XYZ file of N, CA, C and O in Angstrom:
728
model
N -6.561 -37.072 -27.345
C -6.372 -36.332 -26.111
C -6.622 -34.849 -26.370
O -6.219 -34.269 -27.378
N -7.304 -34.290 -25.404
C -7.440 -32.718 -25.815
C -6.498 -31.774 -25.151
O -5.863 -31.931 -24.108
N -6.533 -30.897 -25.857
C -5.437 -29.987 -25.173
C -5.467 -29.099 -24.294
O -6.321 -28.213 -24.308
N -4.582 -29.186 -23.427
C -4.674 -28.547 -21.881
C -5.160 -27.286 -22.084
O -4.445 -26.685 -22.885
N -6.154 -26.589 -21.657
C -6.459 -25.273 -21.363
C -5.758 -24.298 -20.774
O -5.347 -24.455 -19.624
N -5.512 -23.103 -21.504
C -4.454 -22.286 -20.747
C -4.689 -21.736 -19.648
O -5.885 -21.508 -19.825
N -4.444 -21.299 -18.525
C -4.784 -20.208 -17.976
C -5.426 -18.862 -18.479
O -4.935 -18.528 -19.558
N -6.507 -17.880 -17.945
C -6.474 -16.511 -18.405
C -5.477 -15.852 -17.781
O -4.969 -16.105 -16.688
N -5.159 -14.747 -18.763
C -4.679 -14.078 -18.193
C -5.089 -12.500 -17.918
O -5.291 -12.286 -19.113
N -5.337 -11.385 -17.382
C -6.050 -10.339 -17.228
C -5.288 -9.023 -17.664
O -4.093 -8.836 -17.436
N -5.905 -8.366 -18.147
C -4.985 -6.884 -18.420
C -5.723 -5.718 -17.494
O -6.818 -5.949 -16.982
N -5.173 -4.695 -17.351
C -5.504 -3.110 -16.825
C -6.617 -3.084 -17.557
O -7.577 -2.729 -16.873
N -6.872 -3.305 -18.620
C -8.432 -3.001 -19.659
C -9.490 -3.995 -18.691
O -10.668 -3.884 -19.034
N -9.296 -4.726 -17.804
C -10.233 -5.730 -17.689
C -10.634 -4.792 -16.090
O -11.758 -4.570 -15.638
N -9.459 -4.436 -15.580
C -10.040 -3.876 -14.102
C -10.760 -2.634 -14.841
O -11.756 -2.205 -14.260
N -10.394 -2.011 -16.026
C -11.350 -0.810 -15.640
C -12.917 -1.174 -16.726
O -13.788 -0.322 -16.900
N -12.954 -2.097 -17.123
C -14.251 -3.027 -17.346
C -15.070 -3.035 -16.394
O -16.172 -2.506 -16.543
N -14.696 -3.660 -15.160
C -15.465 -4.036 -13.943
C -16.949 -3.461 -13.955
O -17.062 -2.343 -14.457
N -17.737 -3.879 -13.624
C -19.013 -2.961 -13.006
C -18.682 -1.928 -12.213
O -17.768 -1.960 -11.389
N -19.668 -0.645 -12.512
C -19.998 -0.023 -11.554
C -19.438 0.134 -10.401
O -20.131 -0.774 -9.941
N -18.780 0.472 -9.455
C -18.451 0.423 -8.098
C -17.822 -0.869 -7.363
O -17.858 -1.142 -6.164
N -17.233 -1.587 -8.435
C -16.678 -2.842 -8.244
C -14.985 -2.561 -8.071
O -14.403 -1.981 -8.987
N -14.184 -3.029 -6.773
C -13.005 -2.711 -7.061
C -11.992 -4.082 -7.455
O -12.399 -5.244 -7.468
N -10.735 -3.689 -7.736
C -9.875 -5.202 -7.946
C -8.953 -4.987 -7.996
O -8.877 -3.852 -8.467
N -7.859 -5.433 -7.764
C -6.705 -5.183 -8.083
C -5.790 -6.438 -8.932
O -6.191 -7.582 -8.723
N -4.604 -6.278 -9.860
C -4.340 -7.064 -10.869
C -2.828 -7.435 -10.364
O -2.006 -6.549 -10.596
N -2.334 -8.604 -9.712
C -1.050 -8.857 -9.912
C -0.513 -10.197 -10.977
O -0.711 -11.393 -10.766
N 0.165 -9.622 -12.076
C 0.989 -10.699 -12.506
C -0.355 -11.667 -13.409
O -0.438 -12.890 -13.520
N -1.264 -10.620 -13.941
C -2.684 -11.105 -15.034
C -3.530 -11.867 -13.906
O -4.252 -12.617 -14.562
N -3.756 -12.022 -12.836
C -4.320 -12.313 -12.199
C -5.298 -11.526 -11.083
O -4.796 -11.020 -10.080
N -6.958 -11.462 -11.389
C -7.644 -10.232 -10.368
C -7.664 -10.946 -9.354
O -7.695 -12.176 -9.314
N -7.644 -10.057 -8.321
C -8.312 -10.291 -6.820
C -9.581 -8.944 -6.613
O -9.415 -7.812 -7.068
N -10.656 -9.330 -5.940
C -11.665 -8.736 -6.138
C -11.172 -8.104 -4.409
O -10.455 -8.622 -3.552
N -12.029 -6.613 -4.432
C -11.711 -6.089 -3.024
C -12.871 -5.461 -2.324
O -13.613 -4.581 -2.761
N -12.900 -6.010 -1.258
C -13.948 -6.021 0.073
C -14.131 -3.871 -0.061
O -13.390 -2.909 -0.258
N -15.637 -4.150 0.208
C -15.654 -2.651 0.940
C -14.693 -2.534 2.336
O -14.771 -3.229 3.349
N -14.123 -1.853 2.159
C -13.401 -1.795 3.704
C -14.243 -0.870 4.658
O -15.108 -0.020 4.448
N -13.604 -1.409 5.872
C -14.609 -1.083 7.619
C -14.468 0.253 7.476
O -13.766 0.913 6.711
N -15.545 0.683 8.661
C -15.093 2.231 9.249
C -13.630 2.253 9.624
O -12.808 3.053 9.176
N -13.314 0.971 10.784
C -12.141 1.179 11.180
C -11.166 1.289 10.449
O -10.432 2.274 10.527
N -10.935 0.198 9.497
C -9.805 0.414 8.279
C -10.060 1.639 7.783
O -8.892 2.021 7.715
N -10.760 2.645 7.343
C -10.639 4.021 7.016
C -10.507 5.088 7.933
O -9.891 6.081 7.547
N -10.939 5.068 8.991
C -10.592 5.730 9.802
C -8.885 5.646 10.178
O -8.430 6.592 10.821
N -7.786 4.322 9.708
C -6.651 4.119 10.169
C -6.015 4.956 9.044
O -5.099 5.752 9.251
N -6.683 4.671 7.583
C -6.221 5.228 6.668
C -6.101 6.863 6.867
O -5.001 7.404 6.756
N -7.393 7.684 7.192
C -7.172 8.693 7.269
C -6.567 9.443 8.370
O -6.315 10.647 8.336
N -6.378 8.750 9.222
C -5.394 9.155 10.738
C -3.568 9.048 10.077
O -2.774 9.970 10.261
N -3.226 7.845 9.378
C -1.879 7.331 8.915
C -1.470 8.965 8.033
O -0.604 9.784 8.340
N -2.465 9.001 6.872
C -2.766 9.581 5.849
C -1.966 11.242 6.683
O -0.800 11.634 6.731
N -3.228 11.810 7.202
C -2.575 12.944 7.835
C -1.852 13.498 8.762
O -1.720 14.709 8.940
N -1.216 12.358 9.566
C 0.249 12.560 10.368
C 1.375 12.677 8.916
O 2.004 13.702 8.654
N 1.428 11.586 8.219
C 2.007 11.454 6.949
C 2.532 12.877 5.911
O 3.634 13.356 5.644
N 1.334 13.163 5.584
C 1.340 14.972 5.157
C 1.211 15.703 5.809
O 1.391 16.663 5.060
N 0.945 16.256 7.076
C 1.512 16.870 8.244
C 2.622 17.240 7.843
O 2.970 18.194 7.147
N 3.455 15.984 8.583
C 5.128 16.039 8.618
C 5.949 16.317 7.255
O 7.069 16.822 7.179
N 5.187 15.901 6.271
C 5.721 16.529 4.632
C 5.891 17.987 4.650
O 6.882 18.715 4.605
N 4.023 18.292 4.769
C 4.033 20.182 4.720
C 4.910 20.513 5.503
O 5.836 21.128 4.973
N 5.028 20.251 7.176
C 6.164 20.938 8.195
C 7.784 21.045 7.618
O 8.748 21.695 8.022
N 7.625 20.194 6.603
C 9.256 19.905 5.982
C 9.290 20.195 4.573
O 10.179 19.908 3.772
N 8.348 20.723 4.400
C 8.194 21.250 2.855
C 8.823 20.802 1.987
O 9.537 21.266 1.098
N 8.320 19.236 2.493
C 9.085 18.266 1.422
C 7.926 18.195 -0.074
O 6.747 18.483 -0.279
N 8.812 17.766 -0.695
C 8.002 17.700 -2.065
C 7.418 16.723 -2.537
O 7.144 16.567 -3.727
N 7.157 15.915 -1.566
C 6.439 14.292 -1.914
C 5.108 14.289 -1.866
O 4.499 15.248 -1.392
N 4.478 13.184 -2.365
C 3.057 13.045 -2.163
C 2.815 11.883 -1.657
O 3.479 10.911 -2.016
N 1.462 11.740 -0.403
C 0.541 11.364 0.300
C -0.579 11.134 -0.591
O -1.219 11.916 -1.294
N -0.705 9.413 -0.333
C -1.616 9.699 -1.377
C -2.882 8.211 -1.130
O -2.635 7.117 -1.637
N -4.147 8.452 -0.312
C -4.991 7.001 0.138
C -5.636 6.646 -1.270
O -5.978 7.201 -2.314
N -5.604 5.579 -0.767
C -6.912 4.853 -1.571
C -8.128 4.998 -1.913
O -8.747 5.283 -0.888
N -8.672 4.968 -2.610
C -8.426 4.302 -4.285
C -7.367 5.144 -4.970
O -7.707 6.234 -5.430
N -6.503 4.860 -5.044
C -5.206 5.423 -5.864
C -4.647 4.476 -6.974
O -3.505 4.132 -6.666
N -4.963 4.059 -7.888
C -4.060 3.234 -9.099
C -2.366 3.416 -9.015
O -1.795 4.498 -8.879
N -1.657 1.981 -9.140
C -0.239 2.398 -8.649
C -0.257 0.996 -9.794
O -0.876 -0.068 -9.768
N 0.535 1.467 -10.571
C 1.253 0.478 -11.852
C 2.738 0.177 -11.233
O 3.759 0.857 -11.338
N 2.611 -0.566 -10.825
C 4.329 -1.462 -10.447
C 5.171 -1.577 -11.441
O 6.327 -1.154 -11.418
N 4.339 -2.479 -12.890
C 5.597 -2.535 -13.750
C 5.369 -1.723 -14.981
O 4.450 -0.952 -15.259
N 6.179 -1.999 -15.492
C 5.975 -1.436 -17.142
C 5.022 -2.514 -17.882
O 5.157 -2.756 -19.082
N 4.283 -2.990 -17.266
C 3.491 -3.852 -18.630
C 1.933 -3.351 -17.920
O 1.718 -2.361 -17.221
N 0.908 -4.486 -18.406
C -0.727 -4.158 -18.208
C -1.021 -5.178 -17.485
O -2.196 -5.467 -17.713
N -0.334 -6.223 -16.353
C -0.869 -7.039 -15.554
C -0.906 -7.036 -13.812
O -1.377 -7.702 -12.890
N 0.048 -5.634 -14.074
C -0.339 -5.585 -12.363
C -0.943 -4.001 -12.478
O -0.982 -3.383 -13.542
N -1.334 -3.553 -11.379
C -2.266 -3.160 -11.157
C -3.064 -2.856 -9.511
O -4.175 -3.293 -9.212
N -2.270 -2.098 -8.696
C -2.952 -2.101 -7.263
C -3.186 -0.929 -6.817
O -2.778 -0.067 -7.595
N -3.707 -0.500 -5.824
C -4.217 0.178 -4.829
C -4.003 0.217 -3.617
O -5.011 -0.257 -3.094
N -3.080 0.582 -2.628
C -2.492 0.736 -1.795
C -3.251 1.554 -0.879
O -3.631 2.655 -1.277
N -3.521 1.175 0.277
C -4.113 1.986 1.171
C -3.888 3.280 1.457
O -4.666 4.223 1.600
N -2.016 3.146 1.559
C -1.078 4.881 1.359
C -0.097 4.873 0.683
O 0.712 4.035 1.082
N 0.253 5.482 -0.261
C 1.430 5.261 -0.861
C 1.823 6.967 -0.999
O 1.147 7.950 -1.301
N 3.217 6.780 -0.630
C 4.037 8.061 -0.307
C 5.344 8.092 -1.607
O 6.397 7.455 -1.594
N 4.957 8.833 -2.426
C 5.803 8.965 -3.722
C 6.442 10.260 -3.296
O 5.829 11.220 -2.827
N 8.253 10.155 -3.593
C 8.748 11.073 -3.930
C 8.857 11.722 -5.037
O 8.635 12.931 -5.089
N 9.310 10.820 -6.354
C 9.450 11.384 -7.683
C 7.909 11.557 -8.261
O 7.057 10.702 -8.502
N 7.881 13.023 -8.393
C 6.251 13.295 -8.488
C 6.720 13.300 -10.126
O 6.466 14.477 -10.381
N 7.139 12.842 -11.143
C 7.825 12.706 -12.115
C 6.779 11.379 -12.812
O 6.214 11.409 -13.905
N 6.753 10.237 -11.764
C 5.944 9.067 -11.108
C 4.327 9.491 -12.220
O 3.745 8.930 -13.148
N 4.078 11.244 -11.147
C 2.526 10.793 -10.956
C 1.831 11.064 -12.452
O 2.443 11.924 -13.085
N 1.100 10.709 -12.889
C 0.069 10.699 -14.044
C -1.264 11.516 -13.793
O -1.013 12.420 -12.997
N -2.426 11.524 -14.137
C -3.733 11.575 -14.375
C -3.971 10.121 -14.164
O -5.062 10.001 -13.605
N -3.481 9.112 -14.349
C -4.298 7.691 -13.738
C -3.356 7.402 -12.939
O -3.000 6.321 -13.407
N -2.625 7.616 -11.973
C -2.097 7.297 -11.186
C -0.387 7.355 -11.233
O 0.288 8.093 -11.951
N 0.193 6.162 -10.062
C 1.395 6.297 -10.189
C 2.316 5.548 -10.808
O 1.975 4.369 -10.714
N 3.472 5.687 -11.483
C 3.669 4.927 -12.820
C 5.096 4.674 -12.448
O 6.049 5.401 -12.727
N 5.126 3.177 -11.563
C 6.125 2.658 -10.950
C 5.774 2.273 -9.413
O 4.634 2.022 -9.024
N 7.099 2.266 -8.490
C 7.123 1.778 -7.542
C 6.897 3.356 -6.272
O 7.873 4.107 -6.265
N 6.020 3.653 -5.573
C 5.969 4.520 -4.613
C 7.201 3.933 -3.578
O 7.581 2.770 -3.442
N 7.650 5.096 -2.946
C 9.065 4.937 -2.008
C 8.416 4.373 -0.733
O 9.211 3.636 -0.151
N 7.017 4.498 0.001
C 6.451 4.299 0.740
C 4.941 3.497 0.542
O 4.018 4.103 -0.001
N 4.780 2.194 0.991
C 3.717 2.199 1.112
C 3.023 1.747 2.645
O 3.693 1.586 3.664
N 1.511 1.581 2.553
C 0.898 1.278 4.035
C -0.163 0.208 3.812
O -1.157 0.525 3.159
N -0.049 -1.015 4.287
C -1.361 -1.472 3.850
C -2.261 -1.855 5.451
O -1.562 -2.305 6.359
N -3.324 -1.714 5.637
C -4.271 -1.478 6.630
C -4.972 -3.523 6.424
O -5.547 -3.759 5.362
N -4.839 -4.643 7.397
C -5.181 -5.575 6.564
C -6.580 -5.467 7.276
O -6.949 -4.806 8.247
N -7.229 -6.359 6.443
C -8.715 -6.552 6.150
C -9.015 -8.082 6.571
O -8.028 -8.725 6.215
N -9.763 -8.760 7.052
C -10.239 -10.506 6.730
C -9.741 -10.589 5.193
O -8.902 -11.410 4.824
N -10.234 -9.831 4.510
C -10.430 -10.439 3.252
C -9.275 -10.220 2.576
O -9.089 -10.924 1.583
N -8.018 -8.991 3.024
C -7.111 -9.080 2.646
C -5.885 -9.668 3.111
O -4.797 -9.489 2.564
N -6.157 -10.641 4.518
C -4.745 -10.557 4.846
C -4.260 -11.597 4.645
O -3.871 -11.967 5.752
N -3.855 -12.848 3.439
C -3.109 -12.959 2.652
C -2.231 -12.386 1.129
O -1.299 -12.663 0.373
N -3.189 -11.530 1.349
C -2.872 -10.847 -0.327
C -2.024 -9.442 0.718
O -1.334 -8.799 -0.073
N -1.946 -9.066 1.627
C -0.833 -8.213 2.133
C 0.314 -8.552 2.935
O 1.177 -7.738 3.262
N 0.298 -10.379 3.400
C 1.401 -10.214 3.951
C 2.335 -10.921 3.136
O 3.549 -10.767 3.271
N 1.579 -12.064 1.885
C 2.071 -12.564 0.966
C 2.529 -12.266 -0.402
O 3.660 -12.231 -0.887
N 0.932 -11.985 -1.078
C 1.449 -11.581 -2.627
C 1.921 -10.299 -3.019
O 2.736 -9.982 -3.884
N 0.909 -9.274 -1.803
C 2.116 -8.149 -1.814
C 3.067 -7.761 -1.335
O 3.684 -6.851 -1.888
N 3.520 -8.327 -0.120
C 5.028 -8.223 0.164
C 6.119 -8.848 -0.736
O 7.266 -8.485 -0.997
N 5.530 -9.692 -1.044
C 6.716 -9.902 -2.677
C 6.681 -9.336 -4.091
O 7.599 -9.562 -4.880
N 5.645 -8.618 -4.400
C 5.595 -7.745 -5.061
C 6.506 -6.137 -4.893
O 7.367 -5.560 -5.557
N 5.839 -5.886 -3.767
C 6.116 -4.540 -3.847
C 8.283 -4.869 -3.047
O 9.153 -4.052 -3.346
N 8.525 -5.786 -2.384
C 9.639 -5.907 -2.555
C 10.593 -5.915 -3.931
O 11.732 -5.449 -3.949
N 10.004 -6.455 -4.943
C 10.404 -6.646 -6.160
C 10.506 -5.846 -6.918
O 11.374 -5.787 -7.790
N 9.296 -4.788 -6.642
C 9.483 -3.688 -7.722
C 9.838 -2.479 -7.213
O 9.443 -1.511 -7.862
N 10.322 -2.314 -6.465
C 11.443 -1.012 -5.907
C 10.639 -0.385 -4.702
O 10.872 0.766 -4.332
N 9.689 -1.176 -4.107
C 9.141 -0.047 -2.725
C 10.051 -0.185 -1.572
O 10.067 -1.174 -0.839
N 10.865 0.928 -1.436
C 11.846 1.035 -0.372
C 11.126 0.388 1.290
O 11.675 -0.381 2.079
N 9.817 1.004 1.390
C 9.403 0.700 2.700
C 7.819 0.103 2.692
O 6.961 0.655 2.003
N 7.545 -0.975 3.452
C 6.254 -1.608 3.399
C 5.664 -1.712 4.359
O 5.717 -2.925 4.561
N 4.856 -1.094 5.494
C 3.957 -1.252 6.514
C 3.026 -2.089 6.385
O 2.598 -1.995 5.235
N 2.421 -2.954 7.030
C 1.256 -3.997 7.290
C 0.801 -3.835 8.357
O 1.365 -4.451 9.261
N -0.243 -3.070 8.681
C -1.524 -2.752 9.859
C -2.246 -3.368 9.947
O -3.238 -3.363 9.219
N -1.967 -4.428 11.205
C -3.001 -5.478 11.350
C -4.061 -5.268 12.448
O -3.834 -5.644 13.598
N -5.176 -4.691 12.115
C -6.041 -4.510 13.278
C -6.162 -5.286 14.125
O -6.138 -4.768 15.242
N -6.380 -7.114 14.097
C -7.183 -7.903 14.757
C -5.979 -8.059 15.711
O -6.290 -8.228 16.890
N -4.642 -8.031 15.414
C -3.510 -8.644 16.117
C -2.750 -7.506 16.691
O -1.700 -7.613 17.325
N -3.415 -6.344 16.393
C -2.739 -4.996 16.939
C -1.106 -4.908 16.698
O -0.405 -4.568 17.651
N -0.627 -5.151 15.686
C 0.529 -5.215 15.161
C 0.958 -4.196 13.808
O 0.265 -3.572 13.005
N 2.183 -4.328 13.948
C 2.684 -3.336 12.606
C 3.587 -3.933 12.384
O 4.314 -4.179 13.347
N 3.983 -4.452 11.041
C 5.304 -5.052 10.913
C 5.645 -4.032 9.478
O 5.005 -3.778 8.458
N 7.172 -3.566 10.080
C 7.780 -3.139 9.132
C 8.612 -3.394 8.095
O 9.606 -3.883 8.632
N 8.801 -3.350 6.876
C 9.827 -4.037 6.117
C 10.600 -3.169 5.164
O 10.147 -2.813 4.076
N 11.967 -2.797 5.691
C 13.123 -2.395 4.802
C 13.341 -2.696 3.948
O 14.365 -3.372 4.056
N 12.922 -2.644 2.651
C 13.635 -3.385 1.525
C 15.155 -2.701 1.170
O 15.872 -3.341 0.400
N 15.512 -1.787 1.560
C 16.756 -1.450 1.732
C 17.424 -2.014 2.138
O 18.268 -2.673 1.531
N 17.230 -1.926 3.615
C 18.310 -2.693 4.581
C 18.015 -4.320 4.806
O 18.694 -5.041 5.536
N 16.982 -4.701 4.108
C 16.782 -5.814 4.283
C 16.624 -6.418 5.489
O 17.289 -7.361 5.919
N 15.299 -5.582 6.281
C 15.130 -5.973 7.522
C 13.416 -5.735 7.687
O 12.588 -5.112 7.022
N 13.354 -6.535 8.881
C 11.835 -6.600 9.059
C 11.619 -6.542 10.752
O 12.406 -7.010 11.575
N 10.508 -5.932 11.003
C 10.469 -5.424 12.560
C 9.191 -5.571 12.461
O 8.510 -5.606 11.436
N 8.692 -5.706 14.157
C 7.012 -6.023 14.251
C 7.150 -5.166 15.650
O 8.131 -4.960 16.365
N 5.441 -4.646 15.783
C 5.550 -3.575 16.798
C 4.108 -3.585 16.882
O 3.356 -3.741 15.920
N 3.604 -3.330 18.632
C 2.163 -3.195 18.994
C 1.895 -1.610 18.974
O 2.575 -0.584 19.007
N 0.996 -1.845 18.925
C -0.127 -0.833 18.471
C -0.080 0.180 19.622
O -0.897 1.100 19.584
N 0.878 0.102 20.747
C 0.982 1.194 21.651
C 2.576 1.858 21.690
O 3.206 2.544 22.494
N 2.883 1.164 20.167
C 4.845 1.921 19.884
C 4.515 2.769 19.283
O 3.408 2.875 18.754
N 5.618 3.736 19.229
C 6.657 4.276 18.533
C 7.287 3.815 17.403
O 8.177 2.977 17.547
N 6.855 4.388 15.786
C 7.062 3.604 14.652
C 8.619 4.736 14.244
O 8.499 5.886 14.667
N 9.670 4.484 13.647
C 10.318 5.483 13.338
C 9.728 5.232 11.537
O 9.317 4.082 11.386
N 9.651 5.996 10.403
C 9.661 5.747 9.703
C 11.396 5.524 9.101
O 12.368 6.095 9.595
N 11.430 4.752 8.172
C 12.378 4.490 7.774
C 13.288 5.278 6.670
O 14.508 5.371 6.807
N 12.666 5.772 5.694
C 12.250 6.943 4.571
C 13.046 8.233 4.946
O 13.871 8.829 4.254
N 12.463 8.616 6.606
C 12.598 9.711 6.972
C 13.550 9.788 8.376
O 13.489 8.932 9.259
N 14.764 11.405 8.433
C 15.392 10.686 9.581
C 14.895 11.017 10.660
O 15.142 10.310 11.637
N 14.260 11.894 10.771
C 13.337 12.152 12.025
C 11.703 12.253 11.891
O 11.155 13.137 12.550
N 11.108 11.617 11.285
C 9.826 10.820 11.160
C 9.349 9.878 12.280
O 9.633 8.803 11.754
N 8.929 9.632 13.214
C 7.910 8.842 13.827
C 6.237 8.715 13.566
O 5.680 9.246 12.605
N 5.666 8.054 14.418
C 4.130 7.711 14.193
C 3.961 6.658 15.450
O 4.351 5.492 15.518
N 3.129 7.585 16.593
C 2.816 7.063 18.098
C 1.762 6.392 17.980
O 0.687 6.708 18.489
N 1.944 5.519 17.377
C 0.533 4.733 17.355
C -0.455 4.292 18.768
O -1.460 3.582 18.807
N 0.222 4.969 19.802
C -0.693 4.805 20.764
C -1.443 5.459 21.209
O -2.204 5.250 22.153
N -1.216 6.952 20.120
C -1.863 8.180 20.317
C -2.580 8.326 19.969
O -3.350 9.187 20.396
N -2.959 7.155 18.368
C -4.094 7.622 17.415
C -5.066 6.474 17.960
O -4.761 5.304 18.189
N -6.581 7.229 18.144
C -7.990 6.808 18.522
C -8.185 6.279 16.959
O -8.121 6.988 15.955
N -8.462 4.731 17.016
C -8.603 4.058 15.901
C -10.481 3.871 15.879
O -11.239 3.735 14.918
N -10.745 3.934 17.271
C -12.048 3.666 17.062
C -13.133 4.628 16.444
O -14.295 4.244 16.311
């Protein structure tokens, strides 16, 4: 009888292997390869992005705003590995020259066709796990936002013509009916 074949498993050395202009992200030694994203998905990013730091500078808070392609190391080892559409770090303590080294207090993910199991699944249990206080999921096709407290241990869903409070912040909102996505 021969012996069962292991699984691979992938390290941080393997995403920055990749070809050329190839992106991926690594959870738990495992790649997922990532779609060029739309105009629209960037255009959400950079609308989210600068209400986001706006309201920082106005509050001369000391956090960072920070889109994608951004490297965000979740754990202390070399198998995860993501990129977050926005991730809003307080402890700039966190940030590196390759990125952020732990869990950002905020993140945003914008979903894609191609991503939206890997954002409402493998990374909502991820980034629950490894200390992201707050998790947004922007679903274009369904015009939805669902929010998730990992604090309070709560989850909220909201159309695309609400009033988001951020959670993070105590007087933070985001009128999503204000921002021209097209």
């Amino acid at each position: 009888m021969e012996p069962a074949r292991q699984p691979k498993y992938f390290t941080i050395d393997d995403i920055y292997n990749l070809p050329e202009g190839k992106r991926a992200e690594l959870i738990d030694g495992e790649i997922y390869m990532m779609a060029t994203p739309s105009t629209k998905h960037q255009i959400m990013v950079t609308e989210l992005t600068y209400q986001i730091n706006s309201y920082i500078k106005q509050k001369r808070g000391d956090c960072r705003v920070l889109p994608s392609p951004f490297a965000v190391f979740l754990n202390a080892d070399n198998k995860t590995y993501v990129e977050p559409d926005i991730s809003v770090i307080y402890d700039r303590n966190k940030l590196t020259d390759e990125g952020c080294m732990g869990a950002p207090d905020w993140i945003i993910e914008i979903v894609s066709p191609s991503s939206h199991t890997m954002d409402y699944m493998k990374k909502l249990l991820k980034y629950g796990t490894a200390g992201v206080r707050e998790y947004w999921i922007v679903d274009p096709a369904k015009e939805r936002i669902t929010v998730y407290n990992f604090e309070n241990e709560s989850a909220e869903e909201y159309a695309f013509s609400d009033k988001i409070k951020a959670g993070i912040y105590e007087d933070f909102e985001i009128d999503f009916g204000r921002i021209s996505f097209i």
